[in-house]
Structure formats: structure tokens, C-alpha cells
PDB file of C-alpha atoms in Angstrom:
ATOM      1  CA  MET A  14      72.367  62.117  25.245  1.00 38.00           C
ATOM      2  CA  GLN A  15      76.132  62.256  25.603  1.00 39.00           C
ATOM      3  CA  ILE A  16      76.577  60.868  22.041  1.00 39.00           C
ATOM      4  CA  TRP A  17      74.153  63.497  20.778  1.00 37.00           C
ATOM      5  CA  ASN A  18      76.034  66.262  22.452  1.00 40.00           C
ATOM      6  CA  ARG A  19      79.303  65.194  21.142  1.00 41.00           C
ATOM      7  CA  MET A  20      77.824  65.143  17.647  1.00 40.00           C
ATOM      8  CA  LEU A  21      76.309  68.539  17.981  1.00 38.00           C
ATOM      9  CA  GLY A  22      79.742  70.023  18.969  1.00 40.00           C
ATOM     10  CA  LEU A  23      81.632  68.195  16.359  1.00 39.00           C
ATOM     11  CA  VAL A  24      83.504  70.395  13.726  1.00 42.00           C
ATOM     12  CA  LEU A  25      86.125  68.800  11.604  1.00 38.00           C
ATOM     13  CA  LEU A  26      88.845  70.283   9.302  1.00 37.00           C
ATOM     14  CA  GLY A  27      88.787  70.104   5.571  1.00 43.00           C
ATOM     15  CA  CYS A  28      85.189  69.779   4.200  1.00 65.00           C
ATOM     16  CA  GLY A  29      85.684  67.915   1.112  1.00 52.00           C
ATOM     17  CA  LEU A  30      83.963  70.356  -1.242  1.00 42.00           C
ATOM     18  CA  VAL A  31      84.818  73.601   0.618  1.00 43.00           C
ATOM     19  CA  SER A  32      87.145  76.021  -1.189  1.00 40.00           C
ATOM     20  CA  SER A  33      90.854  75.876  -0.301  1.00 34.00           C
ATOM     21  CA  ALA A  34      90.567  79.070   1.558  1.00 36.00           C
ATOM     22  CA  ALA A  35      88.808  77.268   4.339  1.00 38.00           C
ATOM     23  CA  GLN A  36      91.194  74.435   4.660  1.00 38.00           C
ATOM     24  CA  GLY A  37      92.759  74.431   8.079  1.00 31.00           C
ATOM     25  CA  LEU A  38      89.832  76.381   9.413  1.00 40.00           C
ATOM     26  CA  ARG A  39      88.437  75.275  12.708  1.00 47.00           C
ATOM     27  CA  PRO A  40      85.418  77.428  13.725  1.00 63.00           C
ATOM     28  CA  ASN A  41      84.976  77.807  17.406  1.00 61.00           C
ATOM     29  CA  LEU A  42      81.652  76.360  18.404  1.00 69.00           C
ATOM     30  CA  GLY A  43      82.146  76.168  22.064  1.00 65.00           C
ATOM     31  CA  PRO A  44      79.513  74.582  24.355  1.00 68.00           C
ATOM     32  CA  SER A  45      78.044  77.887  25.185  1.00 79.00           C
ATOM     33  CA  LEU A  46      77.201  78.911  21.702  1.00 92.00           C
ATOM     34  CA  GLU A  47      73.703  77.618  21.075  1.00 94.00           C
ATOM     35  CA  ARG A  48      72.395  80.037  18.359  1.00 96.00           C
ATOM     36  CA  ILE A  49      73.863  82.051  15.560  1.00 97.00           C
ATOM     37  CA  THR A  50      71.933  84.848  14.040  1.00 98.00           C
ATOM     38  CA  VAL A  51      73.112  86.155  10.693  1.00 98.00           C
ATOM     39  CA  SER A  52      71.881  89.435   9.105  1.00 98.00           C
ATOM     40  CA  CYS A  53      72.431  90.320   5.527  1.00 98.00           C
ATOM     41  CA  GLY A  54      70.433  93.270   4.089  1.00 98.00           C
ATOM     42  CA  ASP A  55      66.725  92.733   4.948  1.00 98.00           C
ATOM     43  CA  LEU A  56      67.203  88.953   5.737  1.00 98.00           C
ATOM     44  CA  THR A  57      67.970  87.547   9.094  1.00 98.00           C
ATOM     45  CA  LEU A  58      68.680  83.730   9.453  1.00 98.00           C
ATOM     46  CA  LEU A  59      68.800  81.808  12.766  1.00 98.00           C
ATOM     47  CA  LEU A  60      70.953  78.740  12.966  1.00 97.00           C
ATOM     48  CA  ARG A  61      70.529  76.464  16.034  1.00 94.00           C
ATOM     49  CA  ARG A  62      72.749  73.919  17.728  1.00 92.00           C
ATOM     50  CA  GLN A  63      69.742  72.104  18.975  1.00 88.00           C
ATOM     51  CA  SER A  64      68.690  71.214  15.405  1.00 90.00           C
ATOM     52  CA  GLN A  65      72.270  70.187  14.530  1.00 91.00           C
ATOM     53  CA  TRP A  66      73.076  73.614  13.103  1.00 94.00           C
ATOM     54  CA  THR A  67      70.204  73.837  10.655  1.00 95.00           C
ATOM     55  CA  PRO A  68      68.006  76.908  10.309  1.00 96.00           C
ATOM     56  CA  GLY A  69      65.543  77.861  13.019  1.00 94.00           C
ATOM     57  CA  ARG A  70      63.846  81.036  11.800  1.00 97.00           C
ATOM     58  CA  ILE A  71      63.824  83.332   8.748  1.00 98.00           C
ATOM     59  CA  ASP A  72      63.049  87.006   9.163  1.00 98.00           C
ATOM     60  CA  PHE A  73      62.348  89.619   6.495  1.00 98.00           C
ATOM     61  CA  ARG A  74      62.661  93.341   7.479  1.00 98.00           C
ATOM     62  CA  GLY A  75      62.526  92.355  11.077  1.00 97.00           C
ATOM     63  CA  ALA A  76      59.283  90.381  10.901  1.00 98.00           C
ATOM     64  CA  PRO A  77      59.422  86.547  11.447  1.00 98.00           C
ATOM     65  CA  MET A  78      58.236  84.684   8.329  1.00 98.00           C
ATOM     66  CA  THR A  79      58.853  81.326   9.807  1.00 98.00           C
ATOM     67  CA  THR A  80      58.535  79.822  13.289  1.00 97.00           C
ATOM     68  CA  GLU A  81      61.231  78.184  15.585  1.00 95.00           C
ATOM     69  CA  ARG A  82      58.720  75.455  16.423  1.00 91.00           C
ATOM     70  CA  SER A  83      59.902  73.029  13.776  1.00 94.00           C
ATOM     71  CA  ALA A  84      62.708  71.285  11.817  1.00 91.00           C
ATOM     72  CA  TYR A  85      64.356  72.753   8.657  1.00 95.00           C
ATOM     73  CA  GLY A  86      66.804  71.518   5.988  1.00 95.00           C
ATOM     74  CA  SER A  87      66.627  67.840   4.929  1.00 97.00           C
ATOM     75  CA  VAL A  88      65.248  64.684   6.506  1.00 97.00           C
ATOM     76  CA  PHE A  89      65.267  61.010   5.343  1.00 98.00           C
ATOM     77  CA  LEU A  90      62.342  58.554   6.199  1.00 98.00           C
ATOM     78  CA  PHE A  91      63.596  55.093   6.387  1.00 98.00           C
ATOM     79  CA  PRO A  92      61.148  52.250   6.444  1.00 96.00           C
ATOM     80  CA  ASP A  93      62.870  50.392   9.390  1.00 87.00           C
ATOM     81  CA  VAL A  94      63.516  53.250  11.676  1.00 94.00           C
ATOM     82  CA  GLY A  95      61.681  56.536  10.755  1.00 96.00           C
ATOM     83  CA  PHE A  96      62.951  60.042  10.379  1.00 97.00           C
ATOM     84  CA  ILE A  97      66.659  60.852  10.550  1.00 96.00           C
ATOM     85  CA  GLY A  98      68.030  64.331   9.925  1.00 94.00           C
ATOM     86  CA  THR A  99      67.974  67.922  11.133  1.00 92.00           C
ATOM     87  CA  ALA A 100      65.992  68.267  14.417  1.00 88.00           C
ATOM     88  CA  HIS A 101      64.584  64.777  14.202  1.00 90.00           C
ATOM     89  CA  LEU A 102      66.606  63.309  17.003  1.00 88.00           C
ATOM     90  CA  GLU A 103      64.030  60.711  18.184  1.00 89.00           C
ATOM     91  CA  ASN A 104      65.666  57.877  16.377  1.00 91.00           C
ATOM     92  CA  GLU A 105      69.313  58.803  15.850  1.00 90.00           C
ATOM     93  CA  PRO A 106      71.164  61.978  14.957  1.00 88.00           C
ATOM     94  CA  GLU A 107      73.093  62.807  11.866  1.00 92.00           C
ATOM     95  CA  ASP A 108      76.807  62.189  11.987  1.00 94.00           C
ATOM     96  CA  LEU A 109      78.102  65.677  11.295  1.00 94.00           C
ATOM     97  CA  LYS A 110      81.381  65.669   9.378  1.00 94.00           C
ATOM     98  CA  CYS A 111      82.098  69.365   8.683  1.00 94.00           C
ATOM     99  CA  LEU A 112      80.751  72.806   9.253  1.00 95.00           C
ATOM    100  CA  ALA A 113      82.206  75.968   7.469  1.00 96.00           C
ATOM    101  CA  PHE A 114      81.030  79.534   7.713  1.00 97.00           C
ATOM    102  CA  PHE A 115      81.856  82.408   5.396  1.00 98.00           C
ATOM    103  CA  LEU A 116      81.019  86.140   5.771  1.00 98.00           C
ATOM    104  CA  ASP A 117      81.502  88.524   2.825  1.00 98.00           C
ATOM    105  CA  GLY A 118      83.493  85.694   1.122  1.00 97.00           C
ATOM    106  CA  ALA A 119      85.970  85.180   3.995  1.00 97.00           C
ATOM    107  CA  PRO A 120      86.075  82.167   6.365  1.00 96.00           C
ATOM    108  CA  VAL A 121      84.801  82.835   9.886  1.00 94.00           C
ATOM    109  CA  GLY A 122      87.067  81.222  12.309  1.00 82.00           C
ATOM    110  CA  LYS A 123      85.711  82.702  15.580  1.00 86.00           C
ATOM    111  CA  LEU A 124      81.940  82.533  15.636  1.00 93.00           C
ATOM    112  CA  THR A 125      79.776  84.758  17.865  1.00 94.00           C
ATOM    113  CA  GLU A 126      76.066  84.818  18.492  1.00 96.00           C
ATOM    114  CA  THR A 127      75.465  87.557  15.819  1.00 97.00           C
ATOM    115  CA  LEU A 128      77.116  87.913  12.370  1.00 98.00           C
ATOM    116  CA  LYS A 129      76.377  90.741  10.083  1.00 98.00           C
ATOM    117  CA  GLY A 130      77.664  91.438   6.531  1.00 98.00           C
ATOM    118  CA  GLY A 131      76.628  91.787   2.913  1.00 98.00           C
ATOM    119  CA  SER A 132      76.759  88.106   2.131  1.00 98.00           C
ATOM    120  CA  PHE A 133      76.751  84.840   4.069  1.00 98.00           C
ATOM    121  CA  ARG A 134      77.553  81.158   3.096  1.00 98.00           C
ATOM    122  CA  PHE A 135      77.279  78.129   5.298  1.00 98.00           C
ATOM    123  CA  ILE A 136      78.328  74.636   4.323  1.00 98.00           C
ATOM    124  CA  ARG A 137      77.256  71.497   6.441  1.00 96.00           C
ATOM    125  CA  GLU A 138      78.311  67.998   5.494  1.00 97.00           C
ATOM    126  CA  SER A 139      76.972  65.011   7.244  1.00 96.00           C
ATOM    127  CA  ARG A 140      76.206  61.324   6.952  1.00 97.00           C
ATOM    128  CA  ILE A 141      72.775  59.764   7.390  1.00 97.00           C
ATOM    129  CA  ARG A 142      73.374  56.000   7.404  1.00 96.00           C
ATOM    130  CA  ASP A 143      74.574  55.126   3.923  1.00 97.00           C
ATOM    131  CA  PHE A 144      73.908  58.572   2.470  1.00 98.00           C
ATOM    132  CA  SER A 145      76.306  61.451   2.341  1.00 98.00           C
ATOM    133  CA  LEU A 146      74.550  64.919   2.477  1.00 98.00           C
ATOM    134  CA  LYS A 147      76.094  68.253   1.676  1.00 98.00           C
ATOM    135  CA  SER A 148      73.937  71.210   2.589  1.00 98.00           C
ATOM    136  CA  GLU A 149      74.662  74.691   1.662  1.00 98.00           C
ATOM    137  CA  ILE A 150      72.876  77.953   2.576  1.00 98.00           C
ATOM    138  CA  SER A 151      73.688  81.429   1.176  1.00 98.00           C
ATOM    139  CA  LEU A 152      72.283  84.897   1.895  1.00 98.00           C
ATOM    140  CA  LYS A 153      72.924  87.461  -0.807  1.00 98.00           C
ATOM    141  CA  ASP A 154      71.013  90.151  -2.513  1.00 97.00           C
ATOM    142  CA  ASN A 155      68.149  89.679  -0.130  1.00 98.00           C
ATOM    143  CA  ARG A 156      67.614  86.118  -1.327  1.00 98.00           C
ATOM    144  CA  LEU A 157      68.044  82.866   0.450  1.00 98.00           C
ATOM    145  CA  TYR A 158      69.698  80.042  -1.533  1.00 98.00           C
ATOM    146  CA  GLU A 159      69.659  76.426  -0.359  1.00 98.00           C
ATOM    147  CA  THR A 160      71.335  73.402  -1.910  1.00 98.00           C
ATOM    148  CA  ALA A 161      71.116  69.706  -0.916  1.00 98.00           C
ATOM    149  CA  SER A 162      73.424  67.166  -2.507  1.00 98.00           C
ATOM    150  CA  VAL A 163      72.904  63.571  -1.825  1.00 98.00           C
ATOM    151  CA  THR A 164      75.105  60.571  -2.609  1.00 98.00           C
ATOM    152  CA  ALA A 165      74.450  56.840  -1.715  1.00 98.00           C
ATOM    153  CA  ARG A 166      77.197  54.462  -0.688  1.00 98.00           C
ATOM    154  CA  GLU A 167      74.955  51.401  -0.814  1.00 98.00           C
ATOM    155  CA  ASP A 168      71.555  50.461  -2.075  1.00 98.00           C
ATOM    156  CA  VAL A 169      69.182  51.979   0.421  1.00 97.00           C
ATOM    157  CA  ALA A 170      65.415  51.678   0.717  1.00 98.00           C
ATOM    158  CA  LEU A 171      63.506  54.895   1.481  1.00 98.00           C
ATOM    159  CA  LYS A 172      59.953  55.996   2.150  1.00 98.00           C
ATOM    160  CA  LEU A 173      60.815  59.583   1.140  1.00 98.00           C
ATOM    161  CA  VAL A 174      63.144  62.489   1.512  1.00 98.00           C
ATOM    162  CA  TYR A 175      62.068  66.083   2.333  1.00 98.00           C
ATOM    163  CA  HIS A 176      64.301  68.947   1.303  1.00 98.00           C
ATOM    164  CA  PHE A 177      63.935  72.644   1.994  1.00 98.00           C
ATOM    165  CA  MET A 178      61.566  72.391   4.813  1.00 98.00           C
ATOM    166  CA  HIS A 179      60.192  75.942   5.619  1.00 98.00           C
ATOM    167  CA  ALA A 180      57.955  76.076   8.727  1.00 98.00           C
ATOM    168  CA  TRP A 181      56.008  79.295   7.689  1.00 98.00           C
ATOM    169  CA  THR A 182      54.520  81.071  10.642  1.00 98.00           C
ATOM    170  CA  PRO A 183      50.857  79.928  11.467  1.00 98.00           C
ATOM    171  CA  SER A 184      49.605  83.426  10.619  1.00 98.00           C
ATOM    172  CA  VAL A 185      50.327  82.797   6.908  1.00 98.00           C
ATOM    173  CA  SER A 186      46.808  83.018   5.241  1.00 98.00           C
ATOM    174  CA  GLU A 187      47.208  82.078   1.596  1.00 98.00           C
ATOM    175  CA  TYR A 188      49.374  80.210  -0.816  1.00 98.00           C
ATOM    176  CA  LEU A 189      50.006  80.382  -4.542  1.00 98.00           C
ATOM    177  CA  GLY A 190      52.106  78.081  -6.820  1.00 97.00           C
ATOM    178  CA  GLY A 191      52.787  77.632 -10.616  1.00 95.00           C
ATOM    179  CA  SER A 192      54.768  76.062 -13.319  1.00 93.00           C
ATOM    180  CA  ASP A 193      56.694  77.563 -16.093  1.00 91.00           C
ATOM    181  CA  GLY A 194      55.320  76.949 -19.629  1.00 79.00           C
ATOM    182  CA  ALA A 195      52.680  74.543 -18.493  1.00 64.00           C
ATOM    183  CA  PRO A 196      49.058  74.609 -19.615  1.00 60.00           C
ATOM    184  CA  GLN A 197      47.840  74.015 -16.107  1.00 63.00           C
ATOM    185  CA  GLU A 198      46.636  77.100 -14.159  1.00 71.00           C
ATOM    186  CA  ASP A 199      48.238  78.266 -10.872  1.00 87.00           C
ATOM    187  CA  VAL A 200      47.295  76.471  -7.635  1.00 95.00           C
ATOM    188  CA  SER A 201      46.076  78.724  -5.009  1.00 97.00           C
ATOM    189  CA  GLY A 202      43.980  78.737  -1.823  1.00 97.00           C
ATOM    190  CA  LYS A 203      43.534  80.001   1.741  1.00 98.00           C
ATOM    191  CA  LEU A 204      45.123  78.418   4.749  1.00 98.00           C
ATOM    192  CA  LEU A 205      42.612  78.414   7.610  1.00 98.00           C
ATOM    193  CA  ASP A 206      42.441  77.550  11.369  1.00 98.00           C
ATOM    194  CA  THR A 207      39.330  75.500  11.331  1.00 98.00           C
ATOM    195  CA  LYS A 208      39.251  71.974  12.386  1.00 97.00           C
ATOM    196  CA  ALA A 209      37.996  70.714   8.966  1.00 97.00           C
ATOM    197  CA  VAL A 210      41.382  71.661   7.500  1.00 98.00           C
ATOM    198  CA  ALA A 211      43.678  70.861  10.356  1.00 98.00           C
ATOM    199  CA  ARG A 212      46.718  68.815   9.377  1.00 98.00           C
ATOM    200  CA  LYS A 213      45.616  68.856   5.798  1.00 98.00           C
ATOM    201  CA  PHE A 214      48.229  68.920   2.933  1.00 98.00           C
ATOM    202  CA  TYR A 215      47.739  71.347   0.149  1.00 98.00           C
ATOM    203  CA  ILE A 216      49.244  71.608  -3.512  1.00 97.00           C
ATOM    204  CA  GLN A 217      50.706  67.999  -3.553  1.00 96.00           C
ATOM    205  CA  ARG A 218      52.045  68.213  -7.120  1.00 95.00           C
ATOM    206  CA  ALA A 219      55.157  69.052  -9.014  1.00 95.00           C
ATOM    207  CA  ILE A 220      55.347  72.734  -9.576  1.00 96.00           C
ATOM    208  CA  ASP A 221      58.278  75.154 -10.125  1.00 96.00           C
ATOM    209  CA  TRP A 222      57.548  77.840  -7.461  1.00 97.00           C
ATOM    210  CA  VAL A 223      55.425  78.265  -4.362  1.00 98.00           C
ATOM    211  CA  ALA A 224      54.493  81.552  -2.538  1.00 98.00           C
ATOM    212  CA  VAL A 225      52.865  82.229   0.738  1.00 98.00           C
ATOM    213  CA  TYR A 226      51.411  85.522   2.156  1.00 98.00           C
ATOM    214  CA  GLU A 227      51.689  86.687   5.799  1.00 98.00           C
ATOM    215  CA  PRO A 228      48.997  89.342   6.536  1.00 98.00           C
ATOM    216  CA  LYS A 229      50.283  90.759   9.873  1.00 98.00           C
ATOM    217  CA  SER A 230      53.508  92.054   8.118  1.00 98.00           C
ATOM    218  CA  GLY A 231      51.964  92.426   4.697  1.00 98.00           C
ATOM    219  CA  GLN A 232      54.759  90.390   3.369  1.00 98.00           C
ATOM    220  CA  PHE A 233      55.083  87.336   1.076  1.00 98.00           C
ATOM    221  CA  ALA A 234      57.740  84.783   0.126  1.00 98.00           C
ATOM    222  CA  VAL A 235      58.349  83.032  -3.119  1.00 98.00           C
ATOM    223  CA  SER A 236      60.370  79.802  -3.313  1.00 98.00           C
ATOM    224  CA  ARG A 237      61.631  78.668  -6.686  1.00 98.00           C
ATOM    225  CA  LEU A 238      63.141  75.268  -7.359  1.00 98.00           C
ATOM    226  CA  LEU A 239      66.299  75.998  -9.540  1.00 98.00           C
ATOM    227  CA  GLU A 240      67.625  72.497  -9.932  1.00 98.00           C
ATOM    228  CA  SER A 241      66.622  68.853  -9.290  1.00 98.00           C
ATOM    229  CA  PRO A 242      67.777  65.512 -10.807  1.00 98.00           C
ATOM    230  CA  LYS A 243      65.914  64.892 -14.036  1.00 95.00           C
ATOM    231  CA  SER A 244      65.438  61.172 -13.263  1.00 93.00           C
ATOM    232  CA  VAL A 245      63.881  61.830  -9.860  1.00 97.00           C
ATOM    233  CA  ALA A 246      60.325  62.981  -9.320  1.00 98.00           C
ATOM    234  CA  HIS A 247      59.436  65.670  -6.805  1.00 98.00           C
ATOM    235  CA  VAL A 248      56.270  67.017  -5.143  1.00 98.00           C
ATOM    236  CA  SER A 249      55.686  70.297  -3.433  1.00 98.00           C
ATOM    237  CA  LYS A 250      53.388  70.342  -0.452  1.00 98.00           C
ATOM    238  CA  ILE A 251      52.170  72.595   2.402  1.00 98.00           C
ATOM    239  CA  TRP A 252      51.096  70.984   5.657  1.00 98.00           C
ATOM    240  CA  ASN A 253      48.561  73.106   7.616  1.00 98.00           C
ATOM    241  CA  VAL A 254      48.900  72.669  11.300  1.00 98.00           C
ATOM    242  CA  PRO A 255      46.937  75.584  12.850  1.00 98.00           C
ATOM    243  CA  GLY A 256      48.629  77.518  15.604  1.00 97.00           C
ATOM    244  CA  THR A 257      51.933  75.755  14.833  1.00 98.00           C
ATOM    245  CA  TYR A 258      52.897  76.460  11.243  1.00 98.00           C
ATOM    246  CA  ARG A 259      52.084  76.174   7.557  1.00 98.00           C
ATOM    247  CA  LYS A 260      54.973  73.916   6.467  1.00 98.00           C
ATOM    248  CA  TYR A 261      56.501  73.572   3.081  1.00 98.00           C
ATOM    249  CA  TYR A 262      58.165  70.388   1.972  1.00 98.00           C
ATOM    250  CA  LEU A 263      59.774  69.283  -1.298  1.00 98.00           C
ATOM    251  CA  LYS A 264      59.127  65.573  -1.254  1.00 98.00           C
ATOM    252  CA  THR A 265      61.429  63.351  -3.380  1.00 98.00           C
ATOM    253  CA  LEU A 266      62.884  59.760  -3.482  1.00 98.00           C
ATOM    254  CA  GLN A 267      59.507  58.428  -2.495  1.00 98.00           C
ATOM    255  CA  ASN A 268      59.060  54.569  -1.916  1.00 98.00           C
ATOM    256  CA  GLN A 269      62.104  53.353  -3.788  1.00 97.00           C
ATOM    257  CA  THR A 270      65.481  51.740  -3.357  1.00 98.00           C
ATOM    258  CA  VAL A 271      68.073  54.345  -4.083  1.00 98.00           C
ATOM    259  CA  PRO A 272      70.990  52.571  -5.889  1.00 98.00           C
ATOM    260  CA  LYS A 273      74.559  52.610  -4.772  1.00 98.00           C
ATOM    261  CA  GLY A 274      76.461  55.385  -6.461  1.00 98.00           C
ATOM    262  CA  PHE A 275      73.347  57.613  -6.844  1.00 98.00           C
ATOM    263  CA  ALA A 276      74.257  61.361  -6.808  1.00 98.00           C
ATOM    264  CA  GLY A 277      71.663  64.155  -6.997  1.00 98.00           C
ATOM    265  CA  THR A 278      71.461  67.793  -6.273  1.00 98.00           C
ATOM    266  CA  TRP A 279      68.504  70.065  -5.551  1.00 98.00           C
ATOM    267  CA  ARG A 280      68.628  73.859  -5.307  1.00 98.00           C
ATOM    268  CA  MET A 281      66.081  76.416  -4.264  1.00 98.00           C
ATOM    269  CA  VAL A 282      65.981  80.190  -3.843  1.00 98.00           C
ATOM    270  CA  THR A 283      63.541  82.076  -1.650  1.00 98.00           C
ATOM    271  CA  ALA A 284      62.939  85.758  -1.939  1.00 98.00           C
ATOM    272  CA  PHE A 285      60.448  88.087  -0.160  1.00 98.00           C
ATOM    273  CA  GLY A 286      58.333  91.201  -0.922  1.00 98.00           C
ATOM    274  CA  ALA A 287      55.589  93.290   0.439  1.00 98.00           C
ATOM    275  CA  SER A 288      52.061  93.899  -0.796  1.00 98.00           C
ATOM    276  CA  GLU A 289      48.499  94.612   0.092  1.00 98.00           C
ATOM    277  CA  LEU A 290      46.477  91.448   0.402  1.00 97.00           C
ATOM    278  CA  ASP A 291      44.438  92.082  -2.950  1.00 97.00           C
ATOM    279  CA  ALA A 292      47.710  92.520  -4.914  1.00 98.00           C
ATOM    280  CA  TRP A 293      50.136  90.044  -3.422  1.00 98.00           C
ATOM    281  CA  LYS A 294      49.495  87.214  -6.012  1.00 97.00           C
ATOM    282  CA  ASP A 295      50.419  89.465  -8.980  1.00 97.00           C
ATOM    283  CA  ALA A 296      53.457  90.670  -7.076  1.00 98.00           C
ATOM    284  CA  ALA A 297      54.486  87.010  -6.208  1.00 98.00           C
ATOM    285  CA  ARG A 298      54.047  85.945  -9.888  1.00 96.00           C
ATOM    286  CA  LYS A 299      56.341  88.768 -11.002  1.00 96.00           C
ATOM    287  CA  LEU A 300      58.930  87.816  -8.336  1.00 98.00           C
ATOM    288  CA  ALA A 301      58.711  84.150  -9.276  1.00 97.00           C
ATOM    289  CA  GLY A 302      59.607  85.208 -12.819  1.00 95.00           C
ATOM    290  CA  GLU A 303      62.503  87.246 -11.667  1.00 97.00           C
ATOM    291  CA  LEU A 304      63.936  84.276  -9.826  1.00 98.00           C
ATOM    292  CA  ARG A 305      64.343  82.125 -12.944  1.00 93.00           C
ATOM    293  CA  GLU A 306      67.984  81.571 -13.880  1.00 75.00           C
TER     294      GLU A 306
END
């Protein structure tokens, strides 16, 4: 526990890939600061110390679209130990190397429980065994951008890696996904609370974007994969755990030995909208198209 607490509080100077404006920055993450809530436009993002400063909840227009009852970010599954990364502390924590915060383009040296501005950028560098992980989150123009860059120092056997875990609230009732320029039709369905579909995985194929609908708020979210290594397969999936979450995962690097020197980057953007139930799929398809770069 003492080792975990030291790692959770560790903030070092000079993130290797952070702009020179942040060099010499030492954000104040004192032991009393457990949560940071960032608001930009219609989006609010919660970051939590408990999960090693990874996301804890995403709100749109004041309505929670995800739940705090889960882990976010990236996690690695090793055949000899299990999961390591983000809030998965049951085996060993990540070795956090650097945290850097920017609000409206300027470095934030003194952090408080709430931050508000036009844009936000958060960089988190860590080491997970023989992998280096650089995670970046940005809020701007009412969109959430996430990047995960992975490099391998040695040959490493993996069962899988999950990126961009989004624990959508358990009230989410439908999903939709599609691929650009592909002959296959969109994949869609309902997310129910019955025992017959409890802990069932949906989608489970490579697609370019995934959307979910939350009926209480009348809002939806669309997540589009903007970048992934061409040589590495990826699969999108939603895990249905009634009463807990409808959780999105991007699964990659499955059942393989990642070679020394490997370097790969994945990027995703998530945007939100509002619609009546009978019109949300058309609205989500339109937004998915707007998110293409």
C-alpha cells in the first residue's frame, strides 16, 4: 500500500514529449487532492487519483454519460500476471513517470479540484513492465480526444491490450457501429438487463466508429478511431454488465509477442449529441461522418 501511495503521488519534471513550455513545471498534486473535475463547453471530465490519474466519468450537458464504477484508459493483460494499468491495482500499479496539465494552452502549475476553460490537455507517461505508455487526453470544441502511444523495450508476450475503455452508464439502451467505405452494413442492437444477455460481449469486430444511446438524457455518444498501426489488428467490443455499465473496449495486440522496438499509436475522438430515440441512429451516423479527418 505504501508503494502504491508513493506512485499515485509521483509527479516528475520534464515529460519527454511535452512541449518546452512545460519544462520545469511541477504540478502540485498534494495528498489531499483526490479528484480533478475539468469543464470545457458542454463536456466535463473527472480525473481520479485512485485510478492513477485516469478518467473516472464523462458528462455531457450536465448528464453523466459514463459511470465511476470502472477503469478507463489503457490496460495490458500479461499471461504470467494478469491486468496491469489504470485502476487495475490488484497485481501491480503502473510506474507513473510524468503528469502534465494544460488549460487554454497554458501549463497548470497549481492544481485545484475544479478547472474550467475553453480547452484542456492532459499528458500522462508511465511504464508498464517493459512497455512505455504515453497517454494524452484533450477537450476542445465539445469533443474528447484520446491518444495512446506504446513502445516496447524488450520482446514481451501479451494476451491483449485494451485502449480507450469507456464505461457507459448502465442506462445506455442501444448501440450502433459502422465502417467507412465497407460493403458490410452497420452493426446495431439493444442493450438489455435480462439474465440471458448479462456479461455478454457485443460487436466484436473491426469497425471505424461506435455509438451508444442514453435514453434518460436523450443523448448519444459517437467514438471514432482516427489512427491505429496498420500492422496491428484491432477489435471493438461492448461488454454488457447490467446495473454496472455497458463498457466499450478497443482490443489490440492479442495473443502475440510484441517485439523489442515496437512503436504504435492509437487515437480516438468522442463527440456527443441529443436526439429522440427514433432518430438517434441517423443523427449518430451524421456525427460519425463529421468526425472523419
